[in-house]
Amino acid sequence: MTRTGSLALALLLAVSAPARAQAPPAPGTAPIQADDERMLPVLASHGMVSSQEARASRVGVEILRQGGNAVDAAVAVGFALAVTLPRAGNLGGGGFMMVHLAARNETVAIDYRETAPAAATETMFLGPDGEPDRAASTRTGKAVGVPGTVRGLAEAHRLYGSGRLSLVDLIAPAERLAREGIPVEAGLADSLPRASGLLGQWPSSRAIFFSGDRTLQRGETLVQRDLADTLRAVAEGGPDAFYRGPVAARIAAAVQGAGGVMTEADLAAYRPETRLPVRGTYRGYDIVSMPPPSSGGVHLIEILNVLEGFDLAGMGAGSAAALHTLAEAMKPAYADRATWLGDPARTRVPVKGLIAKPYADALRAAIDPERARPAEAVKAGDPLPFEHTETTHFSVVDAEGNAVSNTYTLNFSYGIGLVAEGTGVLLNNEMDDFSAKTGARNAYGLVGGAANAVAPGARPLSSMTPTFVFRDGRLLLVTGSPGGSRIITTVLQVIVNVLDFRMNLAEAVAAPRIHHQWQPDVLLAEEGLSPDTLAILRSRGHKVKVGPSSGSANSVMRVDGLLAGASDPRQRGTLADGY
Ligand code: DON
């Protein structure tokens, strides 16, 4: 259906369907408390960092203590995670950083998403049979997008850092962790054996992550000397030390050696983009999030707009009624994503239309409070995989109220598993986020359209959703998550848990989550929802599938004059820490 067609249908339904949604309740009246007798967030008065890896969180807190602002701390955390959380923290990937500057009351979005190399073509991921070749877009050099992280972090520091700390100061802790080594424990010990096949196929990766014929085991030490040297080069020479010269030459050679088309010229040409965030409102709160080429902010706001017309608080957290409503609100957003979203430099994304309240009214009117709507007919394929966390999100707030919400990634855990020889840099497989072919699904089961076709220099469509929530112009919440297609609904549920269900931040992050992405037509549920709730959802027509958890929504919230931090208990080794 065309865009005009789907909007017209939605508006028609809005007029003809009985108004089932209830009027929005007054913005929550129960106070949000910093402390209570339930699962508790960490509290601090000056600054807070919540990330997926404890050492990196502590690096960020130390930078804040030294007088760095939230951006300085975030840049240091970003470099540290490349060392301590190598499956997702990275120099060889890309991401998005939302920055809030309290004194200027300004929020900006830094897009340091990877780009397609100049020699990329629309059909590069089609096999001889004309069908998508998943191996090519996930496991070979062709999968690698031009990395954005180093220029992105350096640009954040240059534009929005405090000016009190240099890149050398911010990279030094990461370099030390890489050179001295870190014990293999927690999330690292969990993820390495799972990535053994991917890493083990490349001698340069084996040399770092293996001991003999197996990945490093719990209790052994991960030393990354080449990575330490690359970090030192960037600290001293700035991002050009990564994008030009020997490091760039080695990255291009590694990618080409693995069958890819990236050149040194592609690396030299890479630029991050500073963008205006996408903005919406929800029950009197302002939602400020990542615009295209992420679909995250647009669809977060689209879904919240639909939910605003329902009394979720009255239904109750975890109730079948609330979960049904959430699932039905998610479906049309993912249908829109498949059609409309792509790189705004190459396709006109109808952001305004998608986040308009009247559009949400129409979508809401089409929701049956008693019955699940079947997803539109697309051949049911392989069931949606439950992905382990591979991207990573961290949130930082400083004493002045500046804040950073950053999500970055190699796409899969450890990307394609290939370390560019001599650099310590693991390479991403972000090219799989393009649509290999209209209607084809990517690794997350997401359907893609022409708007997200591969093209030279294009940025692949993302779901990453680094987000701020404000109340009366004052920052309330910083959140985001990994999880592939489930990122948007993870962020959504953290927000709804806080704003509608009045959970404290620790509970909001920990509460079991659901996910529906329209196609495949499956309602994914984490463990922890009651069997009778699931039975009610099934009786309403939902194809419920209970599976492992997803996401790592490491978040910070301002409450009662304090900072509350919560790291996601779904991963080992996460930490919210402050001072
Ligand atoms: O940008 C995106 O949407 C994906 N590359 C994110 C991948 C991800 O979150 C993997 N972790 N579960």
XYZ file of C-alpha atoms and ligand atoms in Angstrom:
591
model
C 0.000 0.000 0.000
C 1.250 3.499 -0.766
C 1.903 5.988 1.975
C -1.079 8.042 0.904
C -3.094 4.852 0.843
C -2.122 3.752 4.321
C -2.663 7.203 5.784
C -5.997 7.475 4.016
C -7.044 4.085 5.368
C -5.938 5.039 8.835
C -7.892 8.277 8.688
C -10.946 6.448 7.340
C -10.754 4.015 10.224
C -10.414 6.920 12.592
C -13.685 8.322 11.379
C -15.618 5.079 11.146
C -14.348 3.038 14.089
C -16.045 3.445 17.420
C -13.886 5.413 19.799
C -12.552 2.659 22.012
C -9.633 4.478 23.519
C -10.168 6.220 26.777
C -9.320 9.845 27.267
C -5.771 10.348 28.491
C -5.576 10.561 32.256
C -4.075 13.606 33.856
C -0.307 13.319 33.917
C 0.678 10.945 36.737
C -0.169 12.232 40.128
C 1.653 9.724 42.318
C 5.111 11.089 43.081
C 8.135 9.421 41.500
C 10.334 8.706 44.491
C 14.059 8.225 44.600
C 13.785 5.671 47.317
C 11.214 3.188 48.427
C 11.081 -0.361 49.598
C 11.307 -2.056 46.224
C 14.247 -2.862 43.952
C 16.423 0.206 44.246
C 18.497 2.361 41.923
C 21.951 3.673 42.868
C 21.866 7.268 44.156
C 24.421 10.064 43.878
C 24.358 13.823 44.108
C 26.923 15.033 41.552
C 27.223 12.722 38.598
C 26.137 9.308 37.417
C 27.246 6.872 34.749
C 25.278 3.750 33.872
C 26.872 1.368 31.405
C 27.059 -2.283 30.527
C 30.565 -2.763 31.960
C 31.703 -1.794 35.436
C 35.272 -0.683 34.614
C 34.005 1.642 31.910
C 31.387 3.118 34.266
C 34.129 3.802 36.814
C 36.268 5.487 34.135
C 33.352 7.817 33.440
C 32.815 8.641 37.115
C 36.527 9.392 37.505
C 36.386 11.829 34.571
C 33.403 13.564 36.208
C 35.309 13.792 39.492
C 38.235 15.379 37.621
C 35.948 18.163 36.444
C 34.947 16.737 33.094
C 31.376 17.278 31.977
C 28.944 14.544 30.877
C 30.303 14.644 27.314
C 33.905 14.234 28.465
C 32.820 11.306 30.628
C 30.811 9.754 27.788
C 33.753 10.001 25.393
C 36.008 8.303 27.956
C 33.382 5.596 28.531
C 33.030 5.115 24.777
C 36.753 4.505 24.359
C 36.917 2.331 27.503
C 34.085 0.057 26.378
C 36.000 -0.602 23.145
C 38.500 -2.329 25.424
C 36.387 -3.820 28.199
C 33.254 -4.788 26.235
C 34.787 -5.745 22.878
C 31.628 -7.459 21.660
C 29.855 -4.103 21.336
C 31.998 -1.236 22.569
C 34.122 -0.323 19.601
C 36.400 1.777 17.457
C 35.460 -0.205 14.346
C 31.701 0.408 14.468
C 29.391 3.368 14.828
C 26.478 4.804 16.744
C 24.496 7.759 17.946
C 25.092 10.187 20.780
C 22.380 12.464 22.124
C 23.845 15.403 24.049
C 21.912 17.734 26.353
C 23.631 20.973 27.321
C 21.939 22.392 30.401
C 23.335 25.935 30.287
C 22.226 26.430 26.675
C 19.094 24.323 27.175
C 19.971 22.699 23.889
C 19.854 19.087 22.779
C 21.735 17.786 19.755
C 22.107 14.403 18.112
C 25.501 13.290 16.828
C 25.139 10.685 14.099
C 28.327 8.670 13.789
C 26.663 5.759 12.051
C 28.796 3.776 9.607
C 28.478 4.532 5.889
C 28.508 2.255 2.867
C 31.836 2.352 0.992
C 31.888 4.257 -2.330
C 32.051 0.975 -4.261
C 28.931 -0.453 -2.561
C 26.044 -1.351 -4.873
C 22.350 -1.969 -4.411
C 22.667 -5.619 -5.346
C 25.892 -6.434 -3.524
C 24.149 -8.716 -1.027
C 22.164 -10.735 -3.557
C 23.373 -14.221 -4.429
C 23.375 -15.717 -7.951
C 19.743 -16.747 -7.358
C 18.774 -13.101 -6.772
C 18.028 -13.801 -3.100
C 19.755 -12.134 -0.109
C 23.071 -13.738 0.780
C 23.049 -13.457 4.562
C 26.582 -14.764 4.958
C 27.934 -12.017 2.696
C 26.226 -9.246 4.682
C 27.198 -10.579 8.089
C 30.430 -12.562 7.908
C 32.652 -11.162 5.149
C 34.518 -7.963 4.409
C 31.507 -6.803 2.379
C 29.581 -6.573 5.660
C 31.813 -3.839 7.032
C 30.567 -0.264 6.966
C 33.033 2.632 7.197
C 33.491 3.035 10.975
C 32.194 6.234 12.584
C 33.002 5.856 16.280
C 36.411 7.530 16.471
C 35.361 10.660 14.549
C 32.030 10.684 16.405
C 33.553 10.604 19.875
C 36.270 13.103 18.916
C 33.648 15.444 17.446
C 31.538 15.220 20.629
C 34.595 16.150 22.675
C 35.552 19.028 20.353
C 32.085 20.555 20.151
C 30.584 19.853 23.557
C 33.344 18.792 25.968
C 34.091 21.014 28.970
C 37.404 22.140 27.461
C 39.064 21.186 30.741
C 40.214 17.738 29.593
C 42.042 16.782 26.410
C 41.522 13.752 24.207
C 44.724 12.411 25.779
C 43.089 12.640 29.230
C 39.940 10.923 28.029
C 41.627 8.082 26.135
C 44.358 7.349 28.718
C 42.185 5.068 30.905
C 41.149 2.984 27.875
C 44.722 2.712 26.692
C 45.827 1.549 30.139
C 43.106 -1.115 30.306
C 44.110 -2.378 26.861
C 47.853 -2.410 27.575
C 47.773 -3.799 31.111
C 44.952 -6.188 30.375
C 41.680 -6.977 32.116
C 40.523 -10.174 33.776
C 38.116 -12.254 31.744
C 35.002 -12.235 33.922
C 31.317 -11.298 33.924
C 29.953 -10.374 30.490
C 33.286 -10.921 28.756
C 33.519 -14.471 30.065
C 29.907 -15.061 28.985
C 30.306 -13.702 25.459
C 33.716 -15.001 24.348
C 32.853 -18.721 24.097
C 29.690 -17.853 22.151
C 31.803 -15.899 19.644
C 34.455 -18.588 19.321
C 33.392 -19.639 15.802
C 33.287 -16.056 14.550
C 36.572 -14.928 16.094
C 38.365 -18.229 15.517
C 38.233 -18.005 11.722
C 40.638 -15.019 11.642
C 44.261 -15.499 12.802
C 44.502 -11.815 13.815
C 41.507 -12.274 16.143
C 42.690 -15.626 17.500
C 45.966 -13.975 18.490
C 44.062 -11.686 20.860
C 41.020 -13.559 22.062
C 42.276 -17.166 22.105
C 44.594 -19.140 24.279
C 45.526 -22.249 22.296
C 42.462 -23.640 20.584
C 39.826 -22.008 22.777
C 38.738 -18.486 23.641
C 40.188 -16.965 26.817
C 38.521 -18.453 29.882
C 37.168 -16.903 33.050
C 40.127 -15.810 35.206
C 42.580 -15.368 32.310
C 43.698 -11.900 31.184
C 42.753 -10.122 27.959
C 45.645 -7.936 26.795
C 45.135 -5.797 23.652
C 48.499 -4.159 22.832
C 47.707 -3.216 19.245
C 44.482 -1.617 20.389
C 46.435 0.271 23.062
C 48.752 1.597 20.337
C 45.813 2.635 18.163
C 44.244 4.408 21.138
C 47.531 6.170 21.885
C 47.776 7.277 18.243
C 44.256 8.744 18.344
C 44.905 10.416 21.711
C 47.992 12.131 20.356
C 47.073 12.664 16.716
C 43.293 13.056 16.889
C 40.884 11.123 14.687
C 43.062 11.547 11.587
C 45.429 9.015 13.160
C 42.638 6.474 12.673
C 41.155 7.637 9.362
C 44.430 8.306 7.508
C 47.860 6.737 7.546
C 48.894 3.307 8.814
C 45.771 2.455 10.840
C 43.467 3.313 7.930
C 45.697 1.372 5.530
C 45.511 -1.700 7.763
C 41.749 -1.485 8.155
C 41.238 -1.165 4.387
C 43.630 -4.064 3.772
C 41.831 -6.261 6.330
C 38.422 -5.503 4.823
C 39.631 -6.145 1.274
C 41.439 -9.293 2.385
C 38.092 -10.543 3.704
C 36.375 -9.868 0.380
C 35.153 -6.313 0.986
C 35.369 -3.113 -1.026
C 36.309 -0.464 1.554
C 39.282 1.720 0.635
C 41.514 4.154 2.480
C 39.689 6.915 0.596
C 36.402 5.768 2.193
C 37.950 6.092 5.628
C 39.449 9.495 4.862
C 36.048 10.714 3.629
C 34.068 9.645 6.725
C 32.215 12.473 8.522
C 29.790 12.375 11.450
C 26.618 14.486 11.158
C 25.158 16.719 13.848
C 21.386 16.532 13.626
C 18.298 18.024 15.227
C 16.660 15.448 17.494
C 13.136 14.233 16.869
C 10.699 15.573 19.474
C 7.347 14.484 20.806
C 5.257 14.696 23.945
C 3.773 12.044 26.190
C 1.357 12.920 28.992
C 2.989 16.301 29.506
C 6.579 15.058 29.251
C 8.870 15.912 26.337
C 10.464 12.999 24.532
C 13.656 13.898 22.672
C 15.305 11.133 20.688
C 17.392 10.069 17.716
C 16.170 11.065 14.228
C 16.851 9.169 10.967
C 18.973 7.375 9.932
C 17.734 5.769 13.117
C 14.131 4.703 13.108
C 14.270 4.690 16.907
C 13.075 8.157 17.860
C 10.368 8.346 15.195
C 8.759 5.069 16.165
C 9.216 5.558 19.905
C 7.194 8.765 19.600
C 4.713 7.213 17.169
C 3.979 4.407 19.654
C 3.833 6.723 22.676
C 1.357 8.933 20.797
C -0.897 5.918 20.329
C -0.533 4.832 23.971
C -1.347 8.312 25.261
C -4.997 7.624 24.528
C -5.151 4.606 26.838
C -5.261 4.442 30.620
C -2.230 2.213 30.998
C -1.843 3.099 34.669
C -5.422 1.987 35.273
C -4.790 -1.305 33.480
C -1.762 -1.959 35.672
C 1.843 -2.902 34.972
C 2.204 -6.390 33.528
C -1.554 -6.838 33.080
C -2.793 -8.601 29.964
C -4.738 -5.452 29.091
C -1.614 -3.269 29.216
C 0.539 -5.773 27.321
C -2.138 -6.218 24.654
C -2.344 -2.444 24.239
C 1.424 -2.115 23.986
C 1.679 -4.888 21.397
C -1.110 -3.456 19.253
C 0.498 -0.013 19.371
C 3.883 -1.442 18.326
C 2.677 -3.236 15.177
C 1.788 -0.276 12.936
C 5.018 1.513 13.834
C 7.100 -1.385 12.568
C 4.944 -1.593 9.443
C 5.725 2.083 8.821
C 9.399 1.461 9.502
C 9.557 -1.149 6.765
C 8.204 1.302 4.211
C 9.294 4.801 5.078
C 12.544 4.787 6.976
C 16.033 5.142 5.552
C 18.967 7.530 5.312
C 17.477 11.051 5.156
C 20.254 12.028 2.733
C 18.838 9.601 0.192
C 15.137 9.267 0.873
C 12.394 11.591 2.110
C 11.388 10.245 5.504
C 7.936 11.563 6.485
C 8.951 12.196 10.087
C 6.354 14.878 10.786
C 3.524 12.707 9.525
C 4.613 9.673 11.467
C 4.884 11.514 14.782
C 1.740 13.624 14.330
C -0.905 13.203 17.029
C -3.788 12.934 14.499
C -1.998 10.060 12.788
C -1.726 8.341 16.169
C -5.448 8.957 16.753
C -6.143 7.043 13.568
C -3.807 4.199 14.488
C -5.328 4.022 17.972
C -8.857 3.831 16.643
C -7.925 0.706 14.700
C -6.915 -1.144 17.880
C -9.401 -3.690 19.185
C -9.068 -3.824 22.975
C -10.090 -7.479 22.985
C -8.425 -9.017 19.917
C -4.928 -9.106 18.451
C -4.803 -8.076 14.812
C -2.949 -10.517 12.586
C 0.055 -8.954 10.868
C -0.413 -8.366 7.171
C 0.345 -11.393 5.075
C 4.020 -11.871 4.483
C 5.272 -15.404 4.229
C 5.950 -16.524 7.762
C 9.610 -17.356 7.790
C 12.096 -18.448 10.326
C 10.979 -17.365 13.775
C 12.407 -14.113 15.023
C 15.677 -14.868 16.783
C 16.137 -13.724 20.336
C 19.393 -11.830 20.012
C 21.968 -11.620 22.693
C 22.999 -8.109 23.489
C 25.544 -6.948 20.956
C 25.094 -3.252 20.817
C 25.614 -1.278 23.995
C 24.061 1.761 25.604
C 25.297 4.090 28.327
C 23.840 7.138 30.033
C 25.710 9.940 31.796
C 24.499 12.971 33.772
C 26.791 15.528 35.410
C 26.356 17.995 38.260
C 25.343 20.832 35.909
C 22.579 18.745 34.381
C 24.395 18.073 31.117
C 23.636 14.607 29.860
C 24.626 12.056 27.255
C 22.599 9.157 25.938
C 24.827 7.029 23.719
C 24.175 3.791 21.840
C 26.885 2.327 19.624
C 27.568 -1.013 18.038
C 29.419 -3.451 15.812
C 25.946 -4.854 14.957
C 26.524 -8.543 15.807
C 28.468 -9.591 18.863
C 32.116 -8.900 17.894
C 30.918 -7.700 14.427
C 32.300 -9.994 11.742
C 34.789 -11.200 14.334
C 37.746 -9.837 12.364
C 40.404 -7.689 14.007
C 42.258 -5.605 11.411
C 45.793 -6.986 11.735
C 48.065 -4.746 13.776
C 45.329 -2.345 14.950
C 43.372 -4.260 17.587
C 40.223 -2.909 15.911
C 37.268 -5.302 15.561
C 35.239 -4.656 12.415
C 31.463 -4.252 12.257
C 28.854 -5.964 10.079
C 26.543 -2.972 9.938
C 25.935 -3.370 6.183
C 23.403 -6.076 7.137
C 21.151 -3.257 8.389
C 20.505 -2.236 4.766
C 17.736 -4.056 2.912
C 19.474 -6.526 0.614
C 16.271 -6.481 -1.429
C 12.848 -4.869 -0.970
C 10.752 -7.018 1.335
C 13.713 -9.094 2.527
C 14.356 -9.454 6.231
C 17.602 -8.627 7.958
C 19.146 -10.534 10.870
C 16.527 -9.102 13.235
C 13.645 -10.218 11.050
C 13.034 -6.585 10.080
C 11.477 -6.077 6.687
C 13.120 -3.363 4.621
C 12.122 -1.303 1.637
C 13.640 0.729 -1.167
C 14.147 3.604 1.279
C 16.868 1.525 2.913
C 18.625 0.142 -0.169
C 22.428 -0.085 -0.253
C 24.004 2.926 -1.971
C 27.490 4.408 -1.965
C 28.001 6.594 1.100
C 24.546 5.797 2.517
C 23.939 5.168 6.197
C 22.066 1.925 6.941
C 18.779 2.279 8.808
C 19.124 1.704 12.543
C 16.820 1.030 15.488
C 19.118 2.561 18.085
C 17.117 4.900 20.309
C 19.216 7.005 22.687
C 16.593 9.152 24.388
C 15.990 11.965 26.895
C 12.719 12.671 28.714
C 12.138 16.208 30.028
C 9.472 17.702 32.274
C 8.906 21.453 32.014
C 12.249 21.853 30.285
C 14.090 19.959 33.006
C 15.856 16.708 32.286
C 14.146 13.731 33.939
C 15.376 10.527 32.296
C 18.256 9.330 30.115
C 17.770 5.916 28.527
C 18.449 3.664 25.558
C 19.338 0.024 24.884
C 20.810 -2.571 22.554
C 18.589 -5.304 21.163
C 18.357 -4.940 17.381
C 14.739 -4.500 16.393
C 13.761 -4.735 20.068
C 15.591 -1.544 20.997
C 12.618 0.716 20.265
C 10.172 -1.310 22.349
C 12.702 -1.669 25.171
C 13.116 2.102 25.440
C 9.352 2.477 25.145
C 8.738 0.171 28.113
C 11.334 1.855 30.333
C 9.542 5.158 29.691
C 6.061 3.741 30.222
C 7.205 1.937 33.382
C 8.433 5.218 34.846
C 5.772 7.625 33.590
C 2.651 5.457 33.662
C 3.394 2.758 36.194
C 5.413 5.042 38.525
C 8.156 2.464 38.946
C 11.481 3.595 40.307
C 14.278 3.403 37.755
C 15.671 0.052 38.894
C 12.264 -1.571 38.601
C 11.515 0.145 35.314
C 14.702 -1.245 33.789
C 14.352 -4.726 35.293
C 10.639 -5.373 34.623
C 9.988 -8.138 32.027
C 9.447 -6.752 28.556
C 7.423 -7.732 25.519
C 8.008 -7.008 21.842
C 5.960 -7.073 18.666
C 7.419 -5.851 15.386
C 4.433 -6.477 13.099
C 6.276 -9.077 11.104
C 6.912 -11.840 11.931
C 3.543 -11.941 13.688
C 4.869 -13.063 17.056
C 4.497 -11.477 20.484
C 7.849 -12.027 22.176
C 7.742 -12.130 25.967
C 10.600 -12.336 28.396
C 10.473 -14.812 31.250
C 8.751 -13.372 34.286
C 5.244 -12.634 33.043
C 2.651 -14.746 34.796
C 1.261 -17.810 32.986
C -2.305 -16.587 33.363
C -1.363 -13.242 31.786
C 0.159 -15.076 28.839
C -2.945 -17.283 28.623
C -5.175 -14.206 28.380
C -2.939 -12.760 25.653
C -3.129 -16.044 23.712
C -6.908 -16.107 24.091
C -6.975 -12.663 22.478
C -5.188 -14.003 19.442
C -1.559 -13.148 20.201
C 1.007 -15.692 19.056
C 3.036 -15.480 22.248
C 6.556 -16.816 22.335
C 8.407 -16.775 25.636
C 12.171 -16.606 25.319
C 15.385 -15.244 26.717
C 15.743 -11.645 27.763
C 16.910 -8.853 25.481
C 18.380 -5.418 25.972
C 20.618 -3.564 28.375
C 18.813 -0.345 29.221
C 21.448 1.358 31.343
C 19.687 4.509 32.477
C 19.917 7.587 34.696
C 17.085 9.649 36.159
C 16.910 12.909 38.111
C 14.619 12.604 41.055
C 14.219 14.371 44.415
C 17.294 16.509 43.686
C 19.424 13.399 43.273
C 20.630 11.248 40.417
C 19.299 7.713 40.320
C 21.161 5.175 38.203
C 20.148 1.700 37.144
C 22.119 -0.690 34.998
C 20.259 -3.542 33.401
C 20.360 -6.801 35.405
C 19.983 -8.817 32.169
C 23.772 -8.746 31.659
C 26.510 -9.673 34.099
C 28.999 -6.972 35.037
C 26.865 -3.898 34.359
C 27.187 -0.941 36.730
C 25.530 2.347 37.579
C 27.961 4.386 39.629
C 28.106 7.974 40.762
C 29.535 10.352 43.317
O 21.540 -0.224 14.346
C 20.818 -1.165 14.621
O 19.615 -1.074 14.759
C 21.456 -2.533 14.847
N 22.698 -2.614 14.150
C 21.620 -2.742 16.317
C 22.146 -4.108 16.638
C 21.927 -4.506 18.028
O 21.306 -3.832 18.803
C 22.481 -5.820 18.411
N 22.211 -6.094 19.781
N 21.373 -6.759 20.190
